[in-house]
One Martini backbone bead per residue (centre of mass of N, CA, C, O) as a GRO file, in nm:
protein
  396
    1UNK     BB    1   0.097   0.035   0.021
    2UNK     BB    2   0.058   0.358  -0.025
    3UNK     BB    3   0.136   0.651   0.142
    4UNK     BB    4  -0.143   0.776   0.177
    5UNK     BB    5  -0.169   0.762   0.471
    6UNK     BB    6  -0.144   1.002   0.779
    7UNK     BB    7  -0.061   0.929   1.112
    8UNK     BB    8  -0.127   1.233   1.167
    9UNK     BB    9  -0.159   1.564   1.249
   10UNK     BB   10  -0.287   1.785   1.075
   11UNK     BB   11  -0.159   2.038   0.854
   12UNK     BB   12  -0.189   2.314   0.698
   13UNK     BB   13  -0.058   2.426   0.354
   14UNK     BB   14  -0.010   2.666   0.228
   15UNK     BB   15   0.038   2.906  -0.039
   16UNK     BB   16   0.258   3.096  -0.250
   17UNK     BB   17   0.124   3.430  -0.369
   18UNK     BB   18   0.409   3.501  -0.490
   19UNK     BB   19   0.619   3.531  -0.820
   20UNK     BB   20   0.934   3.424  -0.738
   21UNK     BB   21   0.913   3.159  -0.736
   22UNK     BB   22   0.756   3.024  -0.972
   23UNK     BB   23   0.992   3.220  -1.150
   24UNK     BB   24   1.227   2.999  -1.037
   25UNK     BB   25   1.116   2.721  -1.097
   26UNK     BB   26   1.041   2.729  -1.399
   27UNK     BB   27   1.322   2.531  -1.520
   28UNK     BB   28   1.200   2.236  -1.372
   29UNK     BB   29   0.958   2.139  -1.549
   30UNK     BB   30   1.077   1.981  -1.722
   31UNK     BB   31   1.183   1.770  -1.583
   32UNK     BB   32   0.895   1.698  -1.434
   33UNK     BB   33   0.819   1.570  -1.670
   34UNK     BB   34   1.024   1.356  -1.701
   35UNK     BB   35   0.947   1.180  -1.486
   36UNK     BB   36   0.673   1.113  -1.651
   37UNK     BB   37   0.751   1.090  -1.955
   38UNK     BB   38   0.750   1.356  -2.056
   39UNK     BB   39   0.837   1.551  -2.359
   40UNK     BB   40   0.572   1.688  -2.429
   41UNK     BB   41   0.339   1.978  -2.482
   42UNK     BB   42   0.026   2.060  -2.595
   43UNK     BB   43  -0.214   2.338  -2.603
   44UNK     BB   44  -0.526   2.376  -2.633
   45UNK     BB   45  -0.767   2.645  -2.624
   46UNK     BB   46  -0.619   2.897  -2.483
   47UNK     BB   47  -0.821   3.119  -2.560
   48UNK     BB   48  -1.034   3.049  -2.365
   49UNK     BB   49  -0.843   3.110  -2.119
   50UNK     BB   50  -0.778   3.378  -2.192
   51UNK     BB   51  -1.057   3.535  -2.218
   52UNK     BB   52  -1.084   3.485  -1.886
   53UNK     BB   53  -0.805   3.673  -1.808
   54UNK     BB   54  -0.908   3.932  -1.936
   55UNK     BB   55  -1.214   3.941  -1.766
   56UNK     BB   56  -1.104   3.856  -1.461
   57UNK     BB   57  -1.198   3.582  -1.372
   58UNK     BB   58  -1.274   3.333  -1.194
   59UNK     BB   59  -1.064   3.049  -1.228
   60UNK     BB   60  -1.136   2.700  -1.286
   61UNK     BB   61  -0.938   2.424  -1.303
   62UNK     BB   62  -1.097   2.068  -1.473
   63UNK     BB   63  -0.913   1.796  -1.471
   64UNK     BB   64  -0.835   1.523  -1.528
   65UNK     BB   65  -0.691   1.232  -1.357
   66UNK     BB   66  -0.409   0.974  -1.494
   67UNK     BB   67  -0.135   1.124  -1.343
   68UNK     BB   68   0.121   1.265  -1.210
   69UNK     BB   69   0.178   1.472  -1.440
   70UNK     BB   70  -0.057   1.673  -1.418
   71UNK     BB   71   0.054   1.938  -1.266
   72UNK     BB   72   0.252   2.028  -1.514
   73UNK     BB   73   0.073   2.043  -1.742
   74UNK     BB   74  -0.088   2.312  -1.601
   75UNK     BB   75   0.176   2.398  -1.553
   76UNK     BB   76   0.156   2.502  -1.892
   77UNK     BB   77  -0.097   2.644  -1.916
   78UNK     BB   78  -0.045   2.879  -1.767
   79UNK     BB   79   0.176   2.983  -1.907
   80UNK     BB   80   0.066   3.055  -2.211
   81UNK     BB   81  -0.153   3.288  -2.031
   82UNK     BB   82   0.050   3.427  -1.828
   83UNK     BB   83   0.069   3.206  -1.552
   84UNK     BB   84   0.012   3.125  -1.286
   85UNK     BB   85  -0.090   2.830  -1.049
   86UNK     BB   86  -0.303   2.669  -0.869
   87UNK     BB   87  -0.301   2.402  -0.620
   88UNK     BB   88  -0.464   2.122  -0.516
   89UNK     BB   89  -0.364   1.860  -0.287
   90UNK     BB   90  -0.268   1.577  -0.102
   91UNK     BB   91  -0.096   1.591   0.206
   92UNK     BB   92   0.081   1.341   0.149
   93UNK     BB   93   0.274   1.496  -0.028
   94UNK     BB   94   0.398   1.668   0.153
   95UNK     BB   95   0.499   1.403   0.379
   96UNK     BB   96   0.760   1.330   0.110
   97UNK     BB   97   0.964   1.574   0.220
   98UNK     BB   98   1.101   1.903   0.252
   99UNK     BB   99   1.153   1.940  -0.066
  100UNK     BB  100   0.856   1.873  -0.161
  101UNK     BB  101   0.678   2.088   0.034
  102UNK     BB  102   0.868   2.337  -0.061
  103UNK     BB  103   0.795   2.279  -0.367
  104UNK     BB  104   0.470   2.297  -0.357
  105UNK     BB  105   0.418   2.554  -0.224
  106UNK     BB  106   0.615   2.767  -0.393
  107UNK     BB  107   0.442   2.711  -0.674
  108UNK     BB  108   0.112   2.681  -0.534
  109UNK     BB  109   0.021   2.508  -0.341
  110UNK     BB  110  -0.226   2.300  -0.162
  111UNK     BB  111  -0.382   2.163   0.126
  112UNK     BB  112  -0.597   1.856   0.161
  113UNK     BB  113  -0.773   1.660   0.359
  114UNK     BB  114  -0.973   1.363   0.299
  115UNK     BB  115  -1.001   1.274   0.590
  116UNK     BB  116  -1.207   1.531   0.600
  117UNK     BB  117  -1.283   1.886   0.711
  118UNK     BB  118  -1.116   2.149   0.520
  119UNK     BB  119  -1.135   2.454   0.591
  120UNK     BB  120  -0.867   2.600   0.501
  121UNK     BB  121  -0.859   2.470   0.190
  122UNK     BB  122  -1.133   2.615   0.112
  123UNK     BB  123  -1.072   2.920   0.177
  124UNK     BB  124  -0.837   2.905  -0.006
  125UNK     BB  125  -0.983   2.822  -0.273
  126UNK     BB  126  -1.201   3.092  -0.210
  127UNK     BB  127  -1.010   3.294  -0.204
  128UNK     BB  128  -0.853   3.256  -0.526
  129UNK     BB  129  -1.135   3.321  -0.676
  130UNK     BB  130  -1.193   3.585  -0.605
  131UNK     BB  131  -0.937   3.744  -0.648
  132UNK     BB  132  -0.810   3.606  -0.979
  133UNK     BB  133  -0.501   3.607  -1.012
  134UNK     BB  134  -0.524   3.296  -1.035
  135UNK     BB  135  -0.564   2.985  -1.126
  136UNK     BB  136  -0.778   2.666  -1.019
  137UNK     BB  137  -0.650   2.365  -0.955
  138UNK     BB  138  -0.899   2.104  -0.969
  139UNK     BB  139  -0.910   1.721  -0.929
  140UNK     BB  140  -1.210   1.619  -0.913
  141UNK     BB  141  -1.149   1.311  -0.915
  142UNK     BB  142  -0.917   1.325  -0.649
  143UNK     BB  143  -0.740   1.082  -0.808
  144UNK     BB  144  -0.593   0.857  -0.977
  145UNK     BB  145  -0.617   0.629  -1.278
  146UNK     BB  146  -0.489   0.556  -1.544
  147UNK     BB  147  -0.718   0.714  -1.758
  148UNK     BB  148  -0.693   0.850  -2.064
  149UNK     BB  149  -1.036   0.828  -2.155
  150UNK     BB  150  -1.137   0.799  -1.864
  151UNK     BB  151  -1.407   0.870  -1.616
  152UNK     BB  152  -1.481   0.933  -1.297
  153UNK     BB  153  -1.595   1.060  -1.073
  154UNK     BB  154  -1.720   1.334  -0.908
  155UNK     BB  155  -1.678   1.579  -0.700
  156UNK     BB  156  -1.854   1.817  -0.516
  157UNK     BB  157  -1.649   2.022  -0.394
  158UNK     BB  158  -1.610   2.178  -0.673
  159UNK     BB  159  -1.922   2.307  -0.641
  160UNK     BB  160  -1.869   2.456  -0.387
  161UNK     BB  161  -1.661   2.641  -0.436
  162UNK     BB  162  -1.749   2.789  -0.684
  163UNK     BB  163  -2.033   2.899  -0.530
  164UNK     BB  164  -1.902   3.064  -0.313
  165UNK     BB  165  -1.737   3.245  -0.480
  166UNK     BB  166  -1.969   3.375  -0.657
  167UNK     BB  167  -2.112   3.495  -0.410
  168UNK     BB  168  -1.889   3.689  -0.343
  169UNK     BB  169  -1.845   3.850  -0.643
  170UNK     BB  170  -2.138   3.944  -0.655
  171UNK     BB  171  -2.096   4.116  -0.403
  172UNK     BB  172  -1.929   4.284  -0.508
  173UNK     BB  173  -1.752   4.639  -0.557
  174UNK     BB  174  -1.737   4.502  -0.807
  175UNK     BB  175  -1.853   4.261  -1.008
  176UNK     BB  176  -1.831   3.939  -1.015
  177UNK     BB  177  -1.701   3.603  -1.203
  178UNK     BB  178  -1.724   3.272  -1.205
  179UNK     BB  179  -1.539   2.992  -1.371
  180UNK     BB  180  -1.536   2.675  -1.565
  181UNK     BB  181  -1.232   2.471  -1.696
  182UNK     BB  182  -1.233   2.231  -1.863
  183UNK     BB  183  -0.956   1.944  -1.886
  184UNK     BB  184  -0.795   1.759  -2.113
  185UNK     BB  185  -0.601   1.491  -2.085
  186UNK     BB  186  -0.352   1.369  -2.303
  187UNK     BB  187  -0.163   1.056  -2.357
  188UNK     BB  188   0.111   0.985  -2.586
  189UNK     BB  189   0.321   0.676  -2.701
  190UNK     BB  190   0.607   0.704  -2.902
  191UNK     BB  191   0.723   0.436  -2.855
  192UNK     BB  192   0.814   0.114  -2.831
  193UNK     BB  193   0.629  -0.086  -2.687
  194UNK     BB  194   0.727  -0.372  -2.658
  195UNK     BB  195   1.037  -0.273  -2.565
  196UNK     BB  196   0.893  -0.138  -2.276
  197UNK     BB  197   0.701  -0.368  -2.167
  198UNK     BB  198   0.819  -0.683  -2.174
  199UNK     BB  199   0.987  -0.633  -1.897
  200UNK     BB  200   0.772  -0.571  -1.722
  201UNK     BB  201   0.665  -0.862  -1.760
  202UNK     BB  202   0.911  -1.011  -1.680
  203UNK     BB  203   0.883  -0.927  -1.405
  204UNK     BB  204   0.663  -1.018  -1.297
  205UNK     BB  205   0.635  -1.325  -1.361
  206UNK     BB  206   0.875  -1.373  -1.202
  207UNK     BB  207   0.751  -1.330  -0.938
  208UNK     BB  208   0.531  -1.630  -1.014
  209UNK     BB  209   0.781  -1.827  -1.143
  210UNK     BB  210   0.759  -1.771  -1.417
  211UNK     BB  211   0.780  -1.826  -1.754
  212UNK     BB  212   0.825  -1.647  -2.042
  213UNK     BB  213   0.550  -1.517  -2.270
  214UNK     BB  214   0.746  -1.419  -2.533
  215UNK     BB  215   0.504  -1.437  -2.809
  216UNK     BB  216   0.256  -1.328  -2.677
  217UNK     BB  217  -0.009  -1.173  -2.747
  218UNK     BB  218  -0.014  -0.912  -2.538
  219UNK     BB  219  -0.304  -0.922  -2.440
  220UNK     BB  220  -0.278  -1.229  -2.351
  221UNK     BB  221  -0.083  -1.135  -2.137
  222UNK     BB  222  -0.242  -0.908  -1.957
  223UNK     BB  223  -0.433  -1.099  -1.911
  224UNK     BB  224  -0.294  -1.353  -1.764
  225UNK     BB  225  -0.207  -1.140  -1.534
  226UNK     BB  226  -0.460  -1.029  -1.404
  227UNK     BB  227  -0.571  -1.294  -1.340
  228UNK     BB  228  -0.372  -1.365  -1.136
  229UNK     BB  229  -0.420  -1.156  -0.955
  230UNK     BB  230  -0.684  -1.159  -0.898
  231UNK     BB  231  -0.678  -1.467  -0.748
  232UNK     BB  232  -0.484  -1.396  -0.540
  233UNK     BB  233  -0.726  -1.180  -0.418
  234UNK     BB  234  -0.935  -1.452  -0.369
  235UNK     BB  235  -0.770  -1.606  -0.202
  236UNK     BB  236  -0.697  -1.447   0.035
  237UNK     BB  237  -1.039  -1.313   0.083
  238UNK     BB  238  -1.208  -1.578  -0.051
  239UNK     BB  239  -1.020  -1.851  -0.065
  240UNK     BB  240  -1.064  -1.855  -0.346
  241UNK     BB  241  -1.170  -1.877  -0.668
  242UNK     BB  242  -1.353  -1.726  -0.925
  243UNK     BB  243  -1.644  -1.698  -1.105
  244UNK     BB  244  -1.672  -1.513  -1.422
  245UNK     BB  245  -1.616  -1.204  -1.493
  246UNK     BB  246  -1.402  -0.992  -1.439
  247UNK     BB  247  -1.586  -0.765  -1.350
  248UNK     BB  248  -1.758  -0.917  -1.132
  249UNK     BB  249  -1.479  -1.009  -0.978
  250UNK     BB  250  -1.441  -0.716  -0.880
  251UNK     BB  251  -1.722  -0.618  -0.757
  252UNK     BB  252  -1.693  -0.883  -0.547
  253UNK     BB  253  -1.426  -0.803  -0.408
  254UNK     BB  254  -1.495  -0.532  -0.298
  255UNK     BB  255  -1.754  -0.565  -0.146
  256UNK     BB  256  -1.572  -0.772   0.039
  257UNK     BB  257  -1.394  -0.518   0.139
  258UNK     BB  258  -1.660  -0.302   0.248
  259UNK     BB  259  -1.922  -0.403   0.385
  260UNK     BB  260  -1.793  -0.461   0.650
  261UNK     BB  261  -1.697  -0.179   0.714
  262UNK     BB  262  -1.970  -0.043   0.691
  263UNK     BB  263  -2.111  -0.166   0.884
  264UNK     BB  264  -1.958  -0.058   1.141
  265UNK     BB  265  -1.875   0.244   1.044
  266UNK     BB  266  -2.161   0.350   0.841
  267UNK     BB  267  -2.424   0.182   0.864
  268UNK     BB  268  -2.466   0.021   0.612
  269UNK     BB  269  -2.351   0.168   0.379
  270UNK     BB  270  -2.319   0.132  -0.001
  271UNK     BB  271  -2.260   0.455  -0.133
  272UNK     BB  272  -2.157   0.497  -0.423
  273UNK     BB  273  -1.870   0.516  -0.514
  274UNK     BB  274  -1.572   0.399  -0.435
  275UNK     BB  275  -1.410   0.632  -0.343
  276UNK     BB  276  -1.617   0.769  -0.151
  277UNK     BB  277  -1.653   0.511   0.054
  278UNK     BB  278  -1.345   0.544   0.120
  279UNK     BB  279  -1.366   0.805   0.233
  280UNK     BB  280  -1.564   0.759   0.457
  281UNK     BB  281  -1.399   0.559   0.606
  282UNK     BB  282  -1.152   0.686   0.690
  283UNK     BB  283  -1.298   0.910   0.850
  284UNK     BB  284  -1.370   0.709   1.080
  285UNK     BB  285  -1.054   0.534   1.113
  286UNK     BB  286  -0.823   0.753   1.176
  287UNK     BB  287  -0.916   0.979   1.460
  288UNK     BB  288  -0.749   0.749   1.654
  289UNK     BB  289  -0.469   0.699   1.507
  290UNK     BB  290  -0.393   0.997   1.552
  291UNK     BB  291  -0.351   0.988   1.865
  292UNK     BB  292  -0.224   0.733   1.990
  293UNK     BB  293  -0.422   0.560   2.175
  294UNK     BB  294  -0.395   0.296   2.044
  295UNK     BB  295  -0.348  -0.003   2.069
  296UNK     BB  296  -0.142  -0.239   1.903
  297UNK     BB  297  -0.402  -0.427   1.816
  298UNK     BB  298  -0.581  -0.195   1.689
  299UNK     BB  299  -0.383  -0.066   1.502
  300UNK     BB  300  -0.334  -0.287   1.295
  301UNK     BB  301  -0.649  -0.317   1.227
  302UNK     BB  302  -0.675  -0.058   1.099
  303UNK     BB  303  -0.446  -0.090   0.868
  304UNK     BB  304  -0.594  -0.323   0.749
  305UNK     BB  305  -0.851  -0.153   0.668
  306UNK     BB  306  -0.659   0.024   0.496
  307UNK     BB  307  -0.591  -0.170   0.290
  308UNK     BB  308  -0.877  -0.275   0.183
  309UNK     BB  309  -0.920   0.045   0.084
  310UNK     BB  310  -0.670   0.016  -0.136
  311UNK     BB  311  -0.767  -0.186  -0.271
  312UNK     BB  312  -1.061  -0.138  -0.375
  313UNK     BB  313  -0.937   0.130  -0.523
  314UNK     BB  314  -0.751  -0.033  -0.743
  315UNK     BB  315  -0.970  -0.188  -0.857
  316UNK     BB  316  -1.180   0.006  -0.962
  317UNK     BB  317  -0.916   0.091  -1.206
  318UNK     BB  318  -1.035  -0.159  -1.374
  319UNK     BB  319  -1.188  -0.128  -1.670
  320UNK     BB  320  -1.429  -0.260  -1.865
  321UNK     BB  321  -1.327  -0.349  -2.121
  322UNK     BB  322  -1.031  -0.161  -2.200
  323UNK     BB  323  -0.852  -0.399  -2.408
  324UNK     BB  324  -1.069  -0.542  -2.587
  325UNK     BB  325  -1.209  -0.278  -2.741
  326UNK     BB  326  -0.920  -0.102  -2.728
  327UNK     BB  327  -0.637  -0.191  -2.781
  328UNK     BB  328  -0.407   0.103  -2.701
  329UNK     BB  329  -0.099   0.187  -2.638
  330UNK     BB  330  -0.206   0.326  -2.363
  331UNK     BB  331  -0.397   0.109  -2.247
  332UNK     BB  332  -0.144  -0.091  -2.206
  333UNK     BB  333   0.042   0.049  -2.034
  334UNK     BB  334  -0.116   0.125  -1.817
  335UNK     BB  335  -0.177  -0.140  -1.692
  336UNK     BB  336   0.073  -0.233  -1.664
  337UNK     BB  337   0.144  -0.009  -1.455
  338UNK     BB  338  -0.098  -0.064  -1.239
  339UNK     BB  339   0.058  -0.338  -1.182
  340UNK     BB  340   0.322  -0.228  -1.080
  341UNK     BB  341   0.217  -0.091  -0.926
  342UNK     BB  342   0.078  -0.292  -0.714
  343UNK     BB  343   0.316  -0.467  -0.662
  344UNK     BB  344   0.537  -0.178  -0.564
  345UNK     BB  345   0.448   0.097  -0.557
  346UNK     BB  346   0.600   0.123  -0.845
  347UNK     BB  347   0.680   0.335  -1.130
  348UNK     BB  348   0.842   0.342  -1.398
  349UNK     BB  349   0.977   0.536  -1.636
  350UNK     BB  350   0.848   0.652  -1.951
  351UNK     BB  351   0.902   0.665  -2.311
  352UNK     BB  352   0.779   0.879  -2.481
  353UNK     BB  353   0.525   1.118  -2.385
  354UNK     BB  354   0.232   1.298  -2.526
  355UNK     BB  355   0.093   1.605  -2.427
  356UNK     BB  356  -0.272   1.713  -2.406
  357UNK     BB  357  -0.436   2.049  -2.384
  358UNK     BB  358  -0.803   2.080  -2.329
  359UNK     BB  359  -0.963   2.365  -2.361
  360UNK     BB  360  -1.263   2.466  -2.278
  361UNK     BB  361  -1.564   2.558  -2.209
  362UNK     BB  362  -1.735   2.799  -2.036
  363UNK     BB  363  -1.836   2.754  -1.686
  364UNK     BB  364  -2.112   2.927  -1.531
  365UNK     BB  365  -2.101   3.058  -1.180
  366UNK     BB  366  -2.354   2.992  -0.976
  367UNK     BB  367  -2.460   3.081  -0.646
  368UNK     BB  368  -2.675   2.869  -0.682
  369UNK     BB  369  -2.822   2.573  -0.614
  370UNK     BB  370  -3.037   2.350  -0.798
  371UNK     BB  371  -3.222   2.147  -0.715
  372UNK     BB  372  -3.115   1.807  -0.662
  373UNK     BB  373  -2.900   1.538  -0.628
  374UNK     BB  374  -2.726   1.658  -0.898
  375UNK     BB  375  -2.538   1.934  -0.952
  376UNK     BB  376  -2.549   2.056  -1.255
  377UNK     BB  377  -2.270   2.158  -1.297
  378UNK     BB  378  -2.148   1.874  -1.255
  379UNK     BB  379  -2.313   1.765  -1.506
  380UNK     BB  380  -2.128   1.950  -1.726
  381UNK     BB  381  -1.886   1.881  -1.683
  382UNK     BB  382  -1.887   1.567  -1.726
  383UNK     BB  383  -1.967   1.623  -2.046
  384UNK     BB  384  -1.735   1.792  -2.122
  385UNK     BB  385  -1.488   1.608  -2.043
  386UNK     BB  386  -1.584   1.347  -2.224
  387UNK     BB  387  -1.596   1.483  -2.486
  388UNK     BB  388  -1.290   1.570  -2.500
  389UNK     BB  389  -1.205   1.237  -2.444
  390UNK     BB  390  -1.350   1.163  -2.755
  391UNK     BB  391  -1.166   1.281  -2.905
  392UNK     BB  392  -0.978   1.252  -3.144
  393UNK     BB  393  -0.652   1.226  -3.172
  394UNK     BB  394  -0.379   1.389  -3.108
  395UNK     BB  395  -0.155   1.529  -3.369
  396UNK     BB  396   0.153   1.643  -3.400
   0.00000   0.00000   0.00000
């Protein structure tokens, strides 16, 4: 598991709002690129948010997230339209050592805290967009997917700081406007697929004992290791293999490994997205642990609660005939990482990959809410994102 969760008591880490770090930090970029094998950045739309940065609008940019490096190529985008960006982060990253918490403040991030209510994280993004000075870059979807076309959930967060910034805006005098411009991540393997990829899968196998499988049909290659993942965590958990389809056998070992945590710790809610499931449940199990007061069998109980919920989390990002319906050289990659993320908790650096960030049409933030279950914001995000994402690809 990796070190997502941190049993410590949370401080909020606000964000350097002047520019001098910055444009001292901007030479660091392509490196920060290149750490997630991005060659190239492509900015497509930048007119439509550059047209929002000259009327002063409060700007929230809101992409999707399926890679590690995808906080650079927004600031990235930033740059196009002469702008430095803020961004919100999840604090576990800033307690990842001090070299890495100090540029991360320094660049304009700040943290918030994913397993509770971070009043200090929504005021300082609520109050970056009412001010307008740079845009606030949130990942709605919260989490990475590493789904290069697919979106995941999306937070309704989104749309409650974005509401109450222009709630703030409109009263203000003169009166301001605050606006969501969705932003496609899009990223394409321009290098040599099998001679990157057959290594790393000759690594796993090698880990189960196996004799290499090279010569078989790559997809049947990652078909036949993801089985094996896949029957390892049913044999762990629920003591046999699982016989049905795949996406199946995926969604019955969630619910087994989430349900009977839920009926203890949520009152037997089994509601929502998998994400957020796992985020309610957090939620619940964390704020003993963090005080350091329970025993040290009730410690490792946790812990071993919170590995269950982090394997939930990381099966939920197998999409359903992912590799089936259009095996791109795109979707081969990111599974085999997926792999490699899953059984050793890091993945190589995969290169060259261009990325492409596709900036949509603004999408204007009333402050009032209209009732009904999901609020229409976010419904509008997400129908803009998908169009986006569905886009055919694009040529350098």
């Amino acid at each position: 598991m990796q070190a997502v969760v941190v049993a410590k008591p949370y401080k909020f880490v606000p964000p350097y709002r002047g520019n001098l770090w910055p444009t001292l930090l901007r030479p660091l970029l392509p490196r920060l690129l290149r750490s997630d094998g991005i060659t190239s950045v492509e900015c497509r739309g930048v007119e439509k948010l550059a047209a929002s940065v000259a009327a002063g609008h409060g700007i929230m940019l809101a992409p999707n997230h399926c890679r590690p490096g995808d906080p650079f190529v927004m600031a990235k985008l930033g740059y196009a339209v002469g702008r430095h960006i803020h961004a919100i982060a999840s604090w576990h990253i800033f307690m990842q050592g001090r070299m890495q918490r100090f540029l991360l403040s320094r660049g304009g991030a700040f943290s918030i805290y994913r397993e509770g209510l971070d009043r200090e994280a929504l005021k300082c993004a609520i109050q970056i967009l009412t001010e307008a000075r740079r845009p606030l870059v949130i990942f709605p979807e919260g989490v990475i997917s590493r789904h290069n076309d697919r979106l995941n959930s999306l937070m309704e967060g989104t749309a409650m700081i974005a509401r109450t910034a222009a709630k703030q805006r409109a009263a203000a005098n003169p009166a301001g406007r605050v606006i969501i411009h969705p932003v496609a991540l899009r990223y394409f393997f321009e290098g040599d697929l099998n001679t990157t990829v057959e290594p790393m899968l000759d690594k796993i196998e090698q880990r189960f004992t196996w004799q290499s499988n090279r010569g078989m049909p790559l997809v049947d290659r990652i078909n036949k290791i993801g089985g094996a993942l896949l029957t390892l965590k049913e044999i762990e958990h629920l003591g046999a293999p699982q016989a049905g389809a795949l996406n199946e056998r995926i969604r019955r070992l969630i619910d087994h490994l989430l349900c009977p945590i839920e009926d203890a710790w949520s009152k037997g809610r089994h509601e929502g997205s998998v994400v957020t499931r796992v985020k309610v449940l957090r939620t619940a199990l964390l704020p003993e642990l963090v005080t350091g007061e329970l025993s040290e069998a009730e410690q490792e109980q946790r812990w071993k609660l919170l590995a269950q919920l982090y394997l939930a989390q990381q099966l939920a990002f197998y999409p359903p005939h992912y590799l089936t319906e259009n095996p791109t050289p795109e979707r081969i990659l990111e599974t085999v990482e997926r792999f490699e993320e899953d059984m050793t908790d890091r993945v190589r650096t995969v290169s060259p990959i261009r990325a492409v960030a596709t900036v949509g049409d603004a999408i204007e933030v009333t402050p009032d809410r209209v009732r009904g279950s999901e609020d229409p914001l976010m419904i509008t995000l997400r129908e803009q994102l998908e169009s986006l994402l569905s886009l055919p690809p694009a040529k350098p």
